[in-house]
CSV table of C-alpha atoms in Angstrom, one decimal:
chain,number,residue,atom,x,y,z
A,7,MET,CA,-18.3,-11.5,-7.7
A,8,LEU,CA,-17.6,-10.2,-4.3
A,9,SER,CA,-17.0,-13.7,-2.9
A,10,ILE,CA,-14.5,-14.5,-5.6
A,11,ALA,CA,-12.6,-11.3,-4.9
A,12,VAL,CA,-12.6,-12.1,-1.2
A,13,SER,CA,-11.3,-15.6,-1.9
A,14,ILE,CA,-8.5,-14.2,-4.1
A,15,ALA,CA,-7.7,-11.7,-1.4
A,16,PHE,CA,-7.6,-14.4,1.3
A,17,THR,CA,-5.1,-16.4,-0.8
A,18,LEU,CA,-2.9,-13.3,-1.3
A,19,VAL,CA,-2.9,-12.3,2.3
A,20,SER,CA,-2.2,-15.9,3.5
A,21,GLY,CA,0.7,-15.9,1.1
A,22,ALA,CA,1.9,-12.6,2.6
A,23,LEU,CA,1.6,-14.2,6.1
A,24,LEU,CA,3.7,-17.2,5.0
A,25,LEU,CA,6.4,-15.0,3.4
A,26,SER,CA,6.6,-12.9,6.6
A,27,LEU,CA,6.8,-16.1,8.7
A,28,TRP,CA,9.7,-17.3,6.5
A,29,ARG,CA,11.5,-14.0,7.1
A,30,LEU,CA,10.8,-14.3,10.8
A,31,LEU,CA,12.3,-17.8,11.0
A,32,ARG,CA,15.2,-17.1,8.8
A,33,GLY,CA,16.4,-13.8,10.2
A,34,PRO,CA,19.4,-13.3,9.8
A,35,ASP,CA,19.5,-10.3,12.2
A,36,LYS,CA,17.4,-9.3,15.1
A,37,PRO,CA,15.9,-6.2,13.4
A,38,ASP,CA,14.8,-8.5,10.5
A,39,ARG,CA,12.9,-10.6,12.9
A,40,ILE,CA,11.2,-7.7,14.6
A,41,LEU,CA,10.3,-6.3,11.2
A,42,ALA,CA,8.9,-9.6,10.1
A,43,LEU,CA,6.8,-9.7,13.3
A,44,ASP,CA,5.6,-6.2,12.6
A,45,THR,CA,4.6,-7.2,9.1
A,46,LEU,CA,2.8,-10.2,10.6
A,47,TYR,CA,0.6,-7.9,12.7
A,48,ILE,CA,-0.2,-5.8,9.7
A,49,ASN,CA,-1.1,-8.8,7.6
A,50,THR,CA,-3.2,-10.1,10.4
A,51,ILE,CA,-5.1,-6.8,10.4
A,52,ALA,CA,-5.7,-7.2,6.7
A,53,LEU,CA,-6.9,-10.8,7.3
A,54,LEU,CA,-9.3,-9.7,10.0
A,55,VAL,CA,-10.8,-7.0,7.9
A,56,LEU,CA,-11.3,-9.5,5.1
A,57,LEU,CA,-12.9,-11.9,7.5
A,58,GLY,CA,-15.2,-9.2,8.6
A,59,ILE,CA,-16.3,-8.6,5.0
A,60,HIS,CA,-16.6,-12.3,4.3
A,61,LEU,CA,-18.8,-13.0,7.3
A,62,SER,CA,-20.7,-9.6,7.1
A,63,SER,CA,-19.8,-9.0,10.7
A,64,SER,CA,-18.3,-5.8,12.2
A,65,LEU,CA,-17.3,-7.7,15.3
A,66,TYR,CA,-13.8,-8.2,14.0
A,67,PHE,CA,-13.1,-4.5,13.9
A,68,GLU,CA,-12.2,-4.4,17.6
A,69,ALA,CA,-9.8,-7.2,17.3
A,70,ALA,CA,-8.1,-5.5,14.3
A,71,LEU,CA,-7.8,-2.2,16.3
A,72,LEU,CA,-6.4,-4.1,19.3
A,73,ILE,CA,-3.8,-5.9,17.2
A,74,ALA,CA,-2.8,-2.6,15.6
A,75,MET,CA,-2.2,-1.1,19.1
A,76,MET,CA,-0.5,-4.1,20.7
A,77,GLY,CA,1.6,-4.7,17.6
A,78,PHE,CA,2.9,-1.1,17.7
A,79,VAL,CA,3.6,-1.2,21.4
A,80,GLY,CA,5.4,-4.5,21.0
A,81,THR,CA,7.5,-3.3,18.1
A,82,VAL,CA,8.5,-0.1,19.9
A,83,ALA,CA,9.4,-2.1,23.1
A,84,LEU,CA,11.6,-4.6,21.1
A,85,CYS,CA,13.4,-1.7,19.3
A,86,LYS,CA,14.0,0.0,22.5
A,87,TYR,CA,15.4,-3.2,23.9
A,88,LEU,CA,17.8,-3.4,20.9
A,89,LEU,CA,18.8,0.3,21.3
A,90,ARG,CA,19.3,0.4,25.0
A,91,GLY,CA,19.5,-3.2,26.2
A,92,ASP,CA,16.6,-2.2,28.5
A,93,ILE,CA,12.9,-1.5,28.0
A,94,ILE,CA,12.0,0.5,31.1
A,95,GLU,CA,14.5,3.1,32.1
B,21,MET,CA,-7.3,31.5,32.4
B,22,LYS,CA,-8.6,30.6,28.9
B,23,LEU,CA,-5.3,28.8,28.2
B,24,ARG,CA,-5.8,26.7,31.3
B,25,LEU,CA,-9.4,25.7,30.5
B,26,LEU,CA,-8.7,24.8,26.9
B,27,PRO,CA,-5.0,24.1,26.5
B,28,HIS,CA,-5.2,22.5,23.1
B,29,PRO,CA,-8.1,23.9,21.0
B,30,ILE,CA,-7.3,21.6,18.1
B,31,LEU,CA,-7.0,18.5,20.1
B,32,THR,CA,-10.5,18.7,21.6
B,33,PRO,CA,-12.5,18.3,18.4
B,34,VAL,CA,-10.0,15.7,17.1
B,35,LEU,CA,-10.5,13.6,20.3
B,36,ALA,CA,-14.2,14.0,20.1
B,37,LEU,CA,-14.2,12.9,16.5
B,38,ILE,CA,-12.0,9.8,17.4
B,39,TRP,CA,-14.4,8.9,20.2
B,40,LEU,CA,-17.4,9.1,17.8
B,41,LEU,CA,-15.6,6.9,15.3
B,42,LEU,CA,-14.7,4.4,18.0
B,43,VAL,CA,-18.3,4.1,19.2
B,44,ASN,CA,-19.5,4.3,15.6
B,45,SER,CA,-22.5,6.4,16.5
B,46,LEU,CA,-23.7,10.0,16.1
B,47,SER,CA,-26.2,10.2,18.9
B,48,PRO,CA,-26.3,13.4,21.0
B,49,GLY,CA,-25.2,11.5,24.1
B,50,GLN,CA,-22.1,10.2,22.5
B,51,ILE,CA,-21.3,13.6,21.0
B,52,LEU,CA,-21.5,15.1,24.5
B,53,LEU,CA,-19.4,12.4,26.0
B,54,GLY,CA,-16.9,12.8,23.2
B,55,LEU,CA,-16.7,16.6,23.8
B,56,ILE,CA,-16.2,16.0,27.6
B,57,LEU,CA,-13.4,13.5,26.9
B,58,GLY,CA,-11.9,15.9,24.4
B,59,TRP,CA,-11.9,18.6,27.0
B,60,ALA,CA,-10.8,16.4,29.9
B,61,ILE,CA,-7.9,14.5,28.3
B,62,PRO,CA,-5.9,17.6,27.2
B,63,VAL,CA,-6.4,19.2,30.6
B,64,PHE,CA,-5.3,16.2,32.6
B,65,THR,CA,-2.4,15.4,30.3
B,66,LEU,CA,-1.2,19.0,29.9
B,67,ARG,CA,2.2,18.3,31.4
B,68,PHE,CA,3.1,15.9,28.6
B,69,TRP,CA,2.8,18.5,25.9
B,70,PRO,CA,3.0,22.0,27.3
B,71,GLU,CA,3.4,23.8,23.9
B,72,ARG,CA,0.4,24.8,21.9
B,73,VAL,CA,0.1,23.6,18.3
B,74,ARG,CA,-0.8,26.4,15.9
B,75,ILE,CA,-1.8,25.9,12.4
B,76,HIS,CA,-0.9,29.1,10.5
B,77,LYS,CA,-2.0,28.4,6.9
B,78,PRO,CA,-4.8,25.8,6.8
B,79,LEU,CA,-4.9,26.0,3.0
B,80,THR,CA,-1.2,25.1,2.7
B,81,LEU,CA,-1.8,22.2,5.1
B,82,MET,CA,-4.7,20.9,2.9
B,83,ARG,CA,-2.5,21.1,-0.2
B,84,PHE,CA,0.3,19.4,1.6
B,85,LEU,CA,-2.0,16.5,2.7
B,86,ALA,CA,-3.2,16.1,-0.9
B,87,VAL,CA,0.4,16.1,-2.2
B,88,VAL,CA,1.3,13.4,0.4
B,89,MET,CA,-1.7,11.3,-0.5
B,90,TYR,CA,-0.8,11.5,-4.2
B,91,ASP,CA,2.8,10.7,-3.5
B,92,ILE,CA,1.8,7.6,-1.4
B,93,LEU,CA,-0.2,6.3,-4.3
B,94,VAL,CA,2.4,7.0,-7.0
B,95,ALA,CA,5.4,5.9,-5.0
B,96,ASN,CA,3.6,2.7,-3.9
B,97,LEU,CA,3.2,1.7,-7.5
B,98,ALA,CA,6.9,2.5,-8.2
B,99,VAL,CA,8.1,0.5,-5.3
B,100,ALA,CA,5.8,-2.5,-6.1
B,101,ALA,CA,7.4,-2.5,-9.6
B,102,LEU,CA,10.8,-2.4,-8.1
B,103,ILE,CA,10.1,-5.4,-5.8
B,104,LEU,CA,8.5,-7.4,-8.6
B,105,GLY,CA,11.5,-6.5,-10.9
B,106,GLY,CA,13.8,-8.2,-8.5
B,107,PRO,CA,16.4,-7.3,-5.9
B,108,LYS,CA,19.1,-6.9,-8.6
B,109,HIS,CA,17.7,-3.6,-9.9
B,110,VAL,CA,17.5,-1.6,-6.7
B,111,LYS,CA,20.1,0.9,-5.8
B,112,PRO,CA,19.7,1.7,-2.1
B,113,ALA,CA,21.5,4.6,-0.6
B,114,PHE,CA,21.6,6.7,2.6
B,115,VAL,CA,21.3,10.4,2.0
B,116,ARG,CA,21.7,13.2,4.6
B,117,VAL,CA,19.0,15.8,4.5
B,118,PRO,CA,20.0,19.1,6.2
B,119,LEU,CA,17.0,20.3,8.2
B,120,ALA,CA,15.6,23.8,8.3
B,121,LEU,CA,12.9,22.8,10.8
B,122,ARG,CA,13.6,23.3,14.5
B,123,THR,CA,10.7,22.2,16.6
B,124,ASP,CA,9.9,18.7,17.7
B,125,LEU,CA,6.6,18.7,16.0
B,126,GLY,CA,8.0,19.9,12.7
B,127,ILE,CA,10.8,17.4,12.6
B,128,SER,CA,8.7,14.4,13.6
B,129,LEU,CA,6.1,15.4,11.0
B,130,LEU,CA,8.8,15.5,8.3
B,131,ALA,CA,10.3,12.2,9.4
B,132,ASN,CA,6.9,10.5,9.4
B,133,THR,CA,6.0,12.0,6.0
B,134,VAL,CA,9.3,10.7,4.6
B,135,SER,CA,8.7,7.3,6.0
B,136,LEU,CA,5.0,7.2,4.8
B,137,THR,CA,5.9,7.8,1.2
B,138,PRO,CA,7.3,4.4,0.2
B,139,GLY,CA,10.8,4.3,-1.2
B,140,THR,CA,12.2,6.4,1.6
B,141,VAL,CA,12.5,5.7,5.3
B,142,SER,CA,13.9,8.2,7.8
B,143,ALA,CA,16.5,6.2,9.6
B,144,TRP,CA,18.3,8.6,12.0
B,145,LEU,CA,18.2,12.1,13.4
B,146,SER,CA,21.5,13.6,14.3
B,147,PRO,CA,21.7,14.5,18.0
B,148,ASP,CA,22.1,18.2,17.2
B,149,ARG,CA,19.0,18.0,14.9
B,150,SER,CA,20.9,19.5,12.0
B,151,HIS,CA,20.2,16.7,9.6
B,152,LEU,CA,18.0,13.7,9.0
B,153,VAL,CA,19.5,10.5,7.5
B,154,VAL,CA,17.1,9.0,5.0
B,155,HIS,CA,17.4,5.6,3.4
B,156,GLY,CA,16.1,5.4,-0.2
B,157,LEU,CA,15.2,2.2,-1.9
B,158,ASN,CA,16.3,3.2,-5.4
B,159,VAL,CA,18.4,6.4,-5.5
B,160,ASN,CA,19.9,7.4,-8.8
B,161,ASP,CA,20.6,11.0,-7.9
B,162,PRO,CA,21.0,11.7,-4.1
B,163,ASP,CA,21.0,15.4,-4.6
B,164,ALA,CA,17.7,15.3,-6.5
B,165,LEU,CA,16.1,13.2,-3.7
B,166,ILE,CA,17.3,15.7,-1.0
B,167,ALA,CA,16.0,18.6,-3.1
B,168,GLU,CA,12.7,16.9,-3.5
B,169,ILE,CA,12.2,16.2,0.2
B,170,LYS,CA,13.2,19.7,1.1
B,171,HIS,CA,11.0,21.3,-1.5
B,172,ARG,CA,8.0,19.0,-1.4
B,173,TYR,CA,7.6,18.2,2.3
B,174,GLU,CA,9.8,20.4,4.4
B,175,ALA,CA,8.8,23.8,3.0
B,176,PRO,CA,5.1,23.4,3.5
B,177,ILE,CA,5.6,21.9,7.1
B,178,LYS,CA,7.7,24.9,7.9
B,179,GLU,CA,5.2,27.3,6.5
B,180,VAL,CA,2.3,25.8,8.4
B,181,PHE,CA,3.8,25.0,11.8
B,182,GLU,CA,6.8,27.3,12.2
B,183,PRO,CA,6.6,30.6,10.4
B,184,CYS,CA,9.5,32.9,11.1
C,7,MET,CA,-21.3,-1.3,-9.8
C,8,LEU,CA,-20.7,-1.0,-6.1
C,9,GLU,CA,-19.8,-4.6,-5.9
C,10,MET,CA,-17.4,-4.2,-8.8
C,11,MET,CA,-15.6,-1.3,-7.0
C,12,LEU,CA,-15.5,-3.3,-3.7
C,13,SER,CA,-14.0,-6.3,-5.5
C,14,VAL,CA,-11.3,-4.2,-7.2
C,15,LEU,CA,-10.5,-2.4,-3.9
C,16,ILE,CA,-10.2,-5.7,-2.0
C,17,VAL,CA,-8.1,-7.4,-4.6
C,18,VAL,CA,-5.8,-4.4,-5.0
C,19,GLY,CA,-5.4,-4.1,-1.2
C,20,ALA,CA,-4.6,-7.8,-0.8
C,21,LEU,CA,-2.2,-7.6,-3.8
C,22,PHE,CA,-0.3,-4.7,-2.2
C,23,THR,CA,-0.2,-6.5,1.1
C,24,PHE,CA,1.3,-9.5,-0.7
C,25,ILE,CA,3.8,-7.4,-2.6
C,26,GLY,CA,4.9,-5.8,0.6
C,27,SER,CA,5.6,-9.2,2.2
C,28,LEU,CA,7.2,-10.4,-1.0
C,29,GLY,CA,9.6,-7.5,-0.7
C,30,LEU,CA,10.3,-8.5,2.9
C,31,ALA,CA,11.2,-12.0,1.8
C,32,ARG,CA,13.0,-11.2,-1.3
C,33,LEU,CA,15.1,-8.0,-1.0
C,34,GLY,CA,18.8,-8.1,-0.2
C,35,ASP,CA,19.5,-6.3,3.0
C,36,PHE,CA,17.6,-5.1,6.1
C,37,TYR,CA,17.3,-1.5,5.0
C,38,THR,CA,15.7,-2.3,1.7
C,39,ARG,CA,13.4,-4.9,3.3
C,40,LEU,CA,12.2,-2.1,5.6
C,41,HIS,CA,10.4,-0.5,2.6
C,42,GLY,CA,8.1,-3.5,2.1
C,43,PRO,CA,6.0,-3.3,5.2
C,44,THR,CA,5.6,0.5,5.1
C,45,LYS,CA,4.1,0.0,1.8
C,46,ALA,CA,1.8,-2.8,2.8
C,47,THR,CA,0.4,-0.7,5.5
C,48,THR,CA,-0.2,2.5,3.6
C,49,LEU,CA,-1.8,1.3,0.4
C,50,GLY,CA,-2.7,-2.4,1.0
C,51,VAL,CA,-4.4,-2.2,4.4
C,52,GLY,CA,-5.7,1.3,3.4
C,53,ALA,CA,-7.5,0.0,0.4
C,54,LEU,CA,-8.9,-3.0,2.3
C,55,LEU,CA,-10.2,-0.7,5.1
C,56,ILE,CA,-11.8,1.6,2.5
C,57,ALA,CA,-13.5,-1.4,1.0
C,58,SER,CA,-14.7,-2.4,4.5
C,59,VAL,CA,-16.1,1.1,5.1
C,60,LEU,CA,-18.0,1.0,1.8
C,61,TYR,CA,-19.3,-2.5,2.4
C,62,PHE,CA,-20.6,-1.9,5.9
C,63,SER,CA,-22.0,1.6,5.0
C,64,THR,CA,-24.1,0.3,2.1
C,65,ARG,CA,-25.8,-2.5,4.0
C,66,GLY,CA,-28.6,-0.2,5.1
C,67,GLU,CA,-27.6,0.0,8.7
C,68,GLY,CA,-26.3,3.5,8.5
C,69,LEU,CA,-22.8,4.9,8.1
C,70,SER,CA,-20.0,2.8,9.5
C,71,LEU,CA,-16.8,4.7,9.6
C,72,HIS,CA,-14.9,3.2,12.4
C,73,GLU,CA,-12.5,1.4,10.1
C,74,ILE,CA,-11.0,4.8,9.4
C,75,LEU,CA,-9.7,4.7,13.0
C,76,VAL,CA,-7.6,1.7,12.2
C,77,THR,CA,-6.3,3.4,9.0
C,78,LEU,CA,-5.5,6.5,11.0
C,79,PHE,CA,-3.7,4.5,13.7
C,80,LEU,CA,-1.7,2.6,11.1
C,81,PHE,CA,-0.7,5.8,9.3
C,82,ILE,CA,0.5,7.3,12.5
C,83,THR,CA,2.3,4.2,13.9
C,84,ALA,CA,3.9,2.7,10.8
C,85,PRO,CA,6.5,5.5,10.2
C,86,VAL,CA,7.4,5.5,13.9
C,87,SER,CA,8.1,1.8,14.0
C,88,ALA,CA,10.0,2.0,10.7
C,89,HIS,CA,12.1,4.8,12.0
C,90,LEU,CA,12.8,2.9,15.3
C,91,LEU,CA,13.7,-0.3,13.4
C,92,ALA,CA,16.1,1.6,11.1
C,93,LYS,CA,17.7,3.3,14.1
C,94,ALA,CA,18.1,0.0,16.0
C,95,ALA,CA,19.6,-1.6,12.8
C,96,LEU,CA,22.1,1.3,12.5
C,97,HIS,CA,22.9,0.9,16.1
C,98,LEU,CA,23.6,-2.8,15.8
C,99,ARG,CA,25.5,-2.2,12.5
C,100,VAL,CA,23.4,-4.5,10.5
C,101,ARG,CA,24.9,-5.4,7.1
C,102,SER,CA,23.9,-2.9,4.5
C,103,LEU,CA,24.1,-2.8,0.7
C,104,ALA,CA,24.5,1.0,0.8
C,105,PRO,CA,27.4,2.5,2.6
C,106,PRO,CA,26.0,3.5,6.0
C,107,PRO,CA,26.4,7.1,7.3
C,108,LEU,CA,29.5,7.2,9.4
C,109,GLU,CA,28.4,9.4,12.3
C,110,ALA,CA,25.3,7.2,12.8
C,111,GLU,CA,27.3,4.3,14.1
C,112,ASP,CA,26.1,4.8,17.6
C,113,PRO,CA,22.8,6.6,17.2
C,114,SER,CA,21.5,6.3,20.7
C,115,GLY,CA,24.5,8.3,22.0
C,116,GLY,CA,24.5,5.9,24.9
C,117,PRO,CA,26.5,2.8,25.7
C,118,ARG,CA,26.3,0.1,23.2
C,119,ALA,CA,23.7,-2.5,24.0
C,120,ARG,CA,24.9,-6.1,24.6
C,121,THR,CA,24.1,-7.9,21.3
C,122,GLY,CA,26.0,-11.1,22.0
C,123,ASP,CA,28.7,-10.3,19.4
């Protein structure tokens, strides 16, 4: 039962990744693309957590945590760039 | 002197707890290391946050957290229904929420709470901090939304972190 | 019983993640799209991480709570990035379905960034 649920969840999260990718490619504005990138990070975290459950391994937790941090820093840096035209002031 | 040695009494146990979660262990050594880190980090980063955080009414804080959790659940379902119902049915609007909060902590807590509950995102804070611009996904009555934000989130935050 | 609960949590979490991205792909303007990912984070990933905590804690190797850290981190960072994105979009005057607030035209208060327009 658990494996069926995990399979369904893999499908759904992969669909979410594809939808975010579509928005990333299509735009139309820069904030849209950054938002799509941010959503991709979050979907990737979901995918990694699922993979951890699927493989019964807690190794993927560190990867999820790192992606969460790097994704946040990346989003903030990109937004700063849009707001100021500069990242480090 | 006490203030120097332990500048943020709340931050220390929180940092220790985060350390224990990170190493995923409860051994005495890790608890000690967590407490040392929880003591050292606030002392060495004191210049970044000179003001002390005080929680005045822990019970109100607990109730506030419960309300926020409940709102996240309910609002999530509502927004999911809106998305599935199609983009034709949403009525987005910007509303201006006048702020009664004055401190950095209070305003950022309110903005984060508003963004966390789906259906509303805080978009902009006026430079004089007199109001917060909030974008709502489906706003039928802007005044009701403002009243709800003020009553449900702002009032408890003000009570807990900035009593007059 | 536990497996049942785990399965429900996993499917619900994945479903909300999917709906969040669906909103991102489907809704009309940037500001409404912004609501999708905030939701995906809070409930979708939250439910998945609770499932993960339950799963690893009941395998007999003791409590495993470190997934809470990811949840906590996401709960703190998601509103911040949403706020910054909305602010950047207001700054760039991204097309909006709702009339944008007038005084927020130049939210940074500084010189307008070069946007290539």
